[in-house]
Tab-separated table of C-alpha atoms in Angstrom:
chain	number	residue	atom	x	y	z
A	14	UNK	CA	-0.058	0.083	0.126
A	15	UNK	CA	1.446	3.352	-0.971
A	16	UNK	CA	2.113	5.910	1.819
A	17	UNK	CA	-0.361	8.534	0.903
A	18	UNK	CA	-3.256	5.649	1.070
A	19	UNK	CA	-2.325	4.680	4.473
A	20	UNK	CA	-2.048	8.365	5.620
A	21	UNK	CA	-5.475	9.352	3.949
A	22	UNK	CA	-7.264	6.566	5.766
A	23	UNK	CA	-5.748	7.085	9.209
A	24	UNK	CA	-6.595	10.774	8.644
A	25	UNK	CA	-10.141	9.885	8.012
A	26	UNK	CA	-10.573	7.486	10.888
A	27	UNK	CA	-9.141	10.118	13.235
A	28	UNK	CA	-11.261	12.791	12.127
A	29	UNK	CA	-14.251	10.707	12.277
A	30	UNK	CA	-13.645	10.445	15.938
A	31	UNK	CA	-12.962	14.124	16.223
A	32	UNK	CA	-16.091	15.128	14.769
A	33	UNK	CA	-18.135	12.719	17.117
A	34	UNK	CA	-16.183	14.318	20.091
A	35	UNK	CA	-16.795	17.920	18.780
A	36	UNK	CA	-20.548	17.001	18.394
A	37	UNK	CA	-20.759	15.917	22.067
A	38	UNK	CA	-19.084	19.181	23.165
A	39	UNK	CA	-22.536	20.753	22.369
A	40	UNK	CA	-23.650	19.314	25.517
A	41	UNK	CA	-21.077	21.203	27.577
A	42	UNK	CA	-22.713	24.637	26.493
A	43	UNK	CA	-19.736	25.553	24.213
A	44	UNK	CA	-20.792	27.672	21.236
A	45	UNK	CA	-19.664	26.459	17.862
A	46	UNK	CA	-16.857	28.989	17.819
A	47	UNK	CA	-15.631	27.462	21.209
A	48	UNK	CA	-15.797	24.069	19.664
A	49	UNK	CA	-13.971	25.168	16.780
A	50	UNK	CA	-11.319	26.918	18.873
A	51	UNK	CA	-10.643	23.929	20.870
A	52	UNK	CA	-9.907	21.883	17.557
A	53	UNK	CA	-6.763	24.375	17.068
A	54	UNK	CA	-5.848	25.204	20.630
A	55	UNK	CA	-4.538	21.983	21.868
A	56	UNK	CA	-3.117	20.905	18.539
A	57	UNK	CA	-1.016	23.946	17.849
A	58	UNK	CA	1.761	23.261	20.622
A	59	UNK	CA	1.901	19.488	19.712
A	60	UNK	CA	2.250	20.265	16.363
A	61	UNK	CA	5.073	22.835	16.761
A	62	UNK	CA	6.825	20.455	19.275
A	63	UNK	CA	6.579	17.531	16.923
A	64	UNK	CA	7.880	19.420	14.076
A	65	UNK	CA	10.808	20.747	16.052
A	66	UNK	CA	11.649	17.303	17.200
A	67	UNK	CA	11.430	15.834	13.691
A	68	UNK	CA	13.876	18.669	12.461
A	69	UNK	CA	16.358	18.014	15.127
A	70	UNK	CA	16.333	14.486	14.303
A	71	UNK	CA	16.655	14.451	10.435
A	72	UNK	CA	19.356	17.323	10.713
A	73	UNK	CA	18.483	18.290	7.080
A	74	UNK	CA	18.741	22.010	6.026
A	75	UNK	CA	15.432	23.562	6.307
A	76	UNK	CA	14.001	25.686	3.504
A	77	UNK	CA	12.998	29.013	4.731
A	78	UNK	CA	9.157	29.582	4.365
A	79	UNK	CA	8.566	32.004	1.891
A	80	UNK	CA	5.772	34.492	1.031
A	81	UNK	CA	3.748	31.675	-0.844
A	82	UNK	CA	4.112	29.338	2.026
A	83	UNK	CA	2.766	32.001	4.568
A	84	UNK	CA	-0.017	32.908	1.877
A	85	UNK	CA	-1.170	29.194	1.398
A	86	UNK	CA	-1.349	28.814	5.138
A	87	UNK	CA	-3.189	31.873	5.886
A	88	UNK	CA	-6.166	31.350	3.269
A	89	UNK	CA	-5.941	27.551	4.083
A	90	UNK	CA	-6.401	28.180	7.694
A	91	UNK	CA	-9.090	30.690	7.567
A	92	UNK	CA	-11.249	28.603	5.022
A	93	UNK	CA	-10.596	25.484	7.456
A	94	UNK	CA	-11.756	27.698	10.511
A	95	UNK	CA	-15.151	28.745	8.785
A	96	UNK	CA	-15.710	25.252	7.122
A	97	UNK	CA	-15.285	23.682	10.656
A	98	UNK	CA	-17.751	26.110	12.478
A	99	UNK	CA	-20.172	25.356	9.524
A	100	UNK	CA	-19.763	21.765	9.778
A	101	UNK	CA	-20.187	22.157	13.656
A	102	UNK	CA	-23.612	24.170	13.127
A	103	UNK	CA	-24.738	21.651	10.511
A	104	UNK	CA	-24.749	18.676	12.775
A	105	UNK	CA	-26.912	20.629	15.053
A	106	UNK	CA	-29.410	20.968	12.347
A	107	UNK	CA	-29.246	17.399	10.892
A	108	UNK	CA	-28.251	13.708	12.006
A	109	UNK	CA	-24.508	13.208	12.547
A	110	UNK	CA	-23.969	11.040	9.451
A	111	UNK	CA	-26.273	13.269	7.027
A	112	UNK	CA	-24.145	16.560	8.244
A	113	UNK	CA	-21.064	15.033	7.451
A	114	UNK	CA	-22.278	13.772	4.028
A	115	UNK	CA	-23.338	17.342	3.019
A	116	UNK	CA	-19.696	18.849	3.209
A	117	UNK	CA	-18.511	15.954	1.129
A	118	UNK	CA	-19.413	17.904	-2.184
A	119	UNK	CA	-15.909	18.916	-1.388
A	120	UNK	CA	-14.680	15.825	-3.352
A	121	UNK	CA	-15.832	17.249	-6.786
A	122	UNK	CA	-15.012	20.825	-5.577
A	123	UNK	CA	-11.292	20.018	-4.785
A	124	UNK	CA	-10.775	18.502	-8.108
A	125	UNK	CA	-11.876	21.538	-9.796
A	126	UNK	CA	-9.866	23.755	-7.586
A	127	UNK	CA	-6.715	21.948	-7.795
A	128	UNK	CA	-6.726	22.158	-11.608
A	129	UNK	CA	-7.277	25.803	-11.428
A	130	UNK	CA	-4.957	26.725	-8.691
A	131	UNK	CA	-2.209	24.292	-8.956
A	132	UNK	CA	-2.383	22.897	-12.524
A	133	UNK	CA	-2.804	19.192	-11.299
A	134	UNK	CA	-5.578	17.152	-13.049
A	135	UNK	CA	-7.060	13.824	-12.465
A	136	UNK	CA	-7.447	10.855	-14.802
A	137	UNK	CA	-10.533	9.833	-16.514
A	138	UNK	CA	-11.019	6.559	-14.677
A	139	UNK	CA	-10.193	8.496	-11.376
A	140	UNK	CA	-12.976	11.328	-12.296
A	141	UNK	CA	-15.345	8.565	-12.969
A	142	UNK	CA	-14.556	7.145	-9.527
A	143	UNK	CA	-15.101	10.160	-7.916
A	144	UNK	CA	-18.463	10.460	-9.481
A	145	UNK	CA	-19.581	7.388	-8.354
A	146	UNK	CA	-18.343	8.253	-4.850
A	147	UNK	CA	-20.481	11.539	-5.121
A	148	UNK	CA	-23.557	9.660	-5.986
A	149	UNK	CA	-23.171	7.618	-3.062
A	150	UNK	CA	-22.903	11.066	-0.913
A	151	UNK	CA	-25.995	12.064	-2.738
A	152	UNK	CA	-27.833	9.040	-1.404
A	153	UNK	CA	-26.621	9.684	2.072
A	154	UNK	CA	-27.787	13.172	2.255
A	155	UNK	CA	-31.198	11.976	2.162
A	156	UNK	CA	-32.575	11.256	5.622
A	157	UNK	CA	-34.648	7.957	5.851
A	158	UNK	CA	-38.476	8.653	5.467
A	159	UNK	CA	-38.101	12.183	4.112
A	160	UNK	CA	-38.335	13.326	0.524
A	161	UNK	CA	-37.296	16.830	0.855
A	162	UNK	CA	-33.742	16.538	2.262
A	163	UNK	CA	-32.353	19.325	0.417
A	164	UNK	CA	-33.742	22.088	2.693
A	165	UNK	CA	-32.162	25.595	2.186
A	166	UNK	CA	-29.936	26.273	5.487
A	167	UNK	CA	-28.483	22.569	5.695
A	168	UNK	CA	-27.773	22.611	1.919
A	169	UNK	CA	-26.176	26.400	2.139
A	170	UNK	CA	-23.892	25.294	5.097
A	171	UNK	CA	-22.867	22.037	3.717
A	172	UNK	CA	-22.128	23.329	0.433
A	173	UNK	CA	-20.152	26.255	1.738
A	174	UNK	CA	-18.202	23.841	4.123
A	175	UNK	CA	-17.362	21.706	1.445
A	176	UNK	CA	-16.091	24.418	-0.741
A	177	UNK	CA	-13.986	25.859	1.928
A	178	UNK	CA	-12.668	22.466	2.825
A	179	UNK	CA	-11.601	22.034	-0.785
A	180	UNK	CA	-9.809	25.597	-0.674
A	181	UNK	CA	-8.091	24.639	2.631
A	182	UNK	CA	-6.778	21.175	1.012
A	183	UNK	CA	-5.688	23.035	-2.225
A	184	UNK	CA	-3.526	25.588	-0.118
A	185	UNK	CA	-2.162	22.953	2.328
A	186	UNK	CA	-0.746	20.781	-0.624
A	187	UNK	CA	0.556	24.107	-1.995
A	188	UNK	CA	2.195	25.025	1.361
A	189	UNK	CA	3.812	21.529	1.616
A	190	UNK	CA	5.039	21.580	-1.918
A	191	UNK	CA	6.624	25.056	-1.320
A	192	UNK	CA	8.990	23.486	1.457
A	193	UNK	CA	10.474	21.148	-1.003
A	194	UNK	CA	13.215	19.194	-1.122
A	195	UNK	CA	12.667	18.781	2.817
A	196	UNK	CA	11.394	15.102	3.847
A	197	UNK	CA	7.674	14.908	3.223
A	198	UNK	CA	6.789	14.308	6.717
A	199	UNK	CA	8.730	17.411	7.803
A	200	UNK	CA	7.050	19.359	5.320
A	201	UNK	CA	3.696	18.214	6.584
A	202	UNK	CA	4.457	18.879	10.210
A	203	UNK	CA	5.804	22.444	9.476
A	204	UNK	CA	2.615	23.502	7.382
A	205	UNK	CA	0.565	21.894	10.184
A	206	UNK	CA	2.401	23.687	12.874
A	207	UNK	CA	2.170	27.078	11.006
A	208	UNK	CA	-1.621	26.598	10.232
A	209	UNK	CA	-2.673	25.688	13.610
A	210	UNK	CA	-0.689	28.425	15.400
A	211	UNK	CA	-2.082	31.110	13.025
A	212	UNK	CA	-5.826	29.448	13.445
A	213	UNK	CA	-5.319	29.652	17.273
A	214	UNK	CA	-4.425	33.240	17.555
A	215	UNK	CA	-7.380	34.112	14.752
A	216	UNK	CA	-9.912	32.051	16.808
A	217	UNK	CA	-8.708	33.690	20.078
A	218	UNK	CA	-9.162	37.360	18.925
A	219	UNK	CA	-12.346	36.328	17.362
A	220	UNK	CA	-13.845	35.033	20.655
A	221	UNK	CA	-12.360	37.519	22.696
A	222	UNK	CA	-14.373	40.117	20.468
A	223	UNK	CA	-17.604	38.526	19.952
A	224	UNK	CA	-17.971	35.763	22.540
A	225	UNK	CA	-16.304	36.886	25.874
A	226	UNK	CA	-15.860	33.961	28.503
A	227	UNK	CA	-15.630	31.425	25.727
A	228	UNK	CA	-12.062	30.794	25.909
A	229	UNK	CA	-12.191	30.332	29.667
A	230	UNK	CA	-14.952	27.562	29.121
A	231	UNK	CA	-12.888	25.966	26.490
A	232	UNK	CA	-9.779	25.864	29.001
A	233	UNK	CA	-11.946	24.873	32.111
A	234	UNK	CA	-13.358	21.812	29.995
A	235	UNK	CA	-9.851	20.568	28.903
A	236	UNK	CA	-10.761	17.107	29.761
A	237	UNK	CA	-13.451	17.259	27.053
A	238	UNK	CA	-11.884	19.798	24.675
A	239	UNK	CA	-8.395	18.507	24.965
A	240	UNK	CA	-9.333	15.196	23.091
A	241	UNK	CA	-10.998	17.326	20.379
A	242	UNK	CA	-7.663	18.753	19.716
A	243	UNK	CA	-5.610	15.926	19.684
A	244	UNK	CA	-7.680	13.935	17.421
A	245	UNK	CA	-7.820	16.932	15.249
A	246	UNK	CA	-4.077	16.927	15.571
A	247	UNK	CA	-3.659	13.370	14.314
A	248	UNK	CA	-6.271	13.688	11.528
A	249	UNK	CA	-4.464	16.870	10.203
A	250	UNK	CA	-1.136	15.232	10.341
A	251	UNK	CA	-2.384	12.215	7.978
A	252	UNK	CA	-4.092	14.799	5.668
A	253	UNK	CA	-1.124	17.098	5.340
A	254	UNK	CA	1.228	14.117	5.008
A	255	UNK	CA	-0.963	12.827	2.250
A	256	UNK	CA	-1.080	16.118	0.680
A	257	UNK	CA	2.782	16.557	0.683
A	258	UNK	CA	2.709	12.990	-1.504
A	259	UNK	CA	-0.247	13.299	-3.736
A	260	UNK	CA	-2.629	15.417	-5.608
A	261	UNK	CA	-5.334	16.823	-3.201
A	262	UNK	CA	-8.015	15.687	-5.397
A	263	UNK	CA	-6.965	12.096	-5.053
A	264	UNK	CA	-6.581	12.315	-1.416
A	265	UNK	CA	-9.948	13.680	-0.702
A	266	UNK	CA	-11.275	11.282	-2.874
A	267	UNK	CA	-9.970	8.453	-0.908
A	268	UNK	CA	-10.837	10.312	2.054
A	269	UNK	CA	-14.721	9.460	1.380
A	270	UNK	CA	-13.773	6.326	3.402
A	271	UNK	CA	-14.663	8.833	6.390
A	272	UNK	CA	-18.104	8.603	5.538
A	273	UNK	CA	-18.373	4.960	5.937
A	274	UNK	CA	-16.563	5.357	9.365
A	275	UNK	CA	-19.084	8.087	10.295
A	276	UNK	CA	-21.968	5.710	9.501
A	277	UNK	CA	-20.454	2.920	11.473
A	278	UNK	CA	-19.936	5.449	14.338
A	279	UNK	CA	-23.364	6.802	13.832
A	280	UNK	CA	-25.037	3.492	14.137
A	281	UNK	CA	-23.052	1.928	17.256
A	282	UNK	CA	-22.441	4.926	19.190
A	283	UNK	CA	-25.076	7.409	18.490
A	284	UNK	CA	-27.867	4.823	17.839
A	285	UNK	CA	-28.953	6.209	14.625
A	286	UNK	CA	-30.635	3.927	12.245
A	287	UNK	CA	-29.635	3.438	8.475
A	288	UNK	CA	-32.028	3.038	5.690
A	289	UNK	CA	-31.878	1.569	2.144
A	290	UNK	CA	-30.576	4.991	0.729
A	291	UNK	CA	-27.782	5.171	3.537
A	292	UNK	CA	-26.852	1.475	2.595
A	293	UNK	CA	-26.889	2.155	-1.177
A	294	UNK	CA	-24.610	5.271	-0.471
A	295	UNK	CA	-22.046	3.197	1.397
A	296	UNK	CA	-21.909	0.771	-1.357
A	297	UNK	CA	-21.120	3.631	-3.891
A	298	UNK	CA	-18.698	5.243	-1.711
A	299	UNK	CA	-17.022	1.771	-1.103
A	300	UNK	CA	-16.735	1.298	-4.639
A	301	UNK	CA	-14.901	4.663	-4.987
A	302	UNK	CA	-12.469	3.915	-2.209
A	303	UNK	CA	-11.825	0.240	-3.398
A	304	UNK	CA	-10.923	1.622	-7.056
A	305	UNK	CA	-8.708	4.297	-5.954
A	306	UNK	CA	-6.793	2.157	-3.402
A	307	UNK	CA	-6.240	-0.828	-6.082
A	308	UNK	CA	-5.112	1.847	-8.796
A	309	UNK	CA	-2.954	3.697	-6.369
A	310	UNK	CA	-3.454	6.354	-8.865
C-alpha cells in the first residue's frame, strides 16, 4: 500500500472520531466557535513540538518559508476555520452522518480547484470513480423517511463547508510543496504547525471580541476539549502528509472512506438507524474507495 493511501485512511478515521467528540461538546454549553477553537488550541503546541523534534532528528537543511508558503497557510487556515464552524452548526441541524455527507461535495470541488490553482488534473478513470463516490454521498444526504432532504439552510451550510474544505486542502498541498526538497513528513508538520498556530491566534481574537468568556470555558473543560484537539491534530497530520505526497483531489476522493466510518460510528455510538438509501450510498462510496486503493493512482 502506498504511503499516501495509509495516511489518508488514518486521517479519515481520526477525523471521524474528532467530529464525534466535537458534536458531544454541544452538551457542555460551548458555542460552535468555542468547539472550533478547541480543535486548534490544543493541536498547535503539539504540532509545533513535533515539527521541532523531527527537524532536530533529521538534521536536514530547512528551506526558509517564503511568502507563498505563508499565503497558502493563511488562506487555507481561515477557510478551514469557517468550514469547521459551519460543520459544527450543520450537525446541530441534521443527523450526524447526514451532516458530514453534505460537506463531502468537497470531493468534486477540490478536483476543480486543484486544476485551476495548482494545475494538477485527475485521470479519466479517477474522475469516474469520484463521480460514483459523489453519487453515494447524494444518497447519504437523504434522511430516511423524508423526500425533501435538500432544505435551504442545511444545504447552504454543507455546500459552503465543502467548498471551504476544498480551498483548505489545495492551499495546504501548496504549502507543503513550497517547502521541497525537505522530507515529506517534516514538510507536513511544519505546514501543520504554522496553520494551527495561526488558526489559534485568529480564533482567540475572534472569541475575545465576539464571545467573551468562551475561551475560559474551553480551558475549564479541557478534559473534553483536549481530546478534540488531539484527534484533530492526528487527523490533520494524516491529511498534510498525504497532501505532501499526492494530488489533493485523489487524497480527498479516497478520504470519502470517512463517510463509512461516520456511518458506523452513528449506528453503534449515536444509535442512529440506517435505511436503504444510506446502505446504497455506503456501497457506492466503497466502490470509489476500493478503485482508488487498487489503482494507487
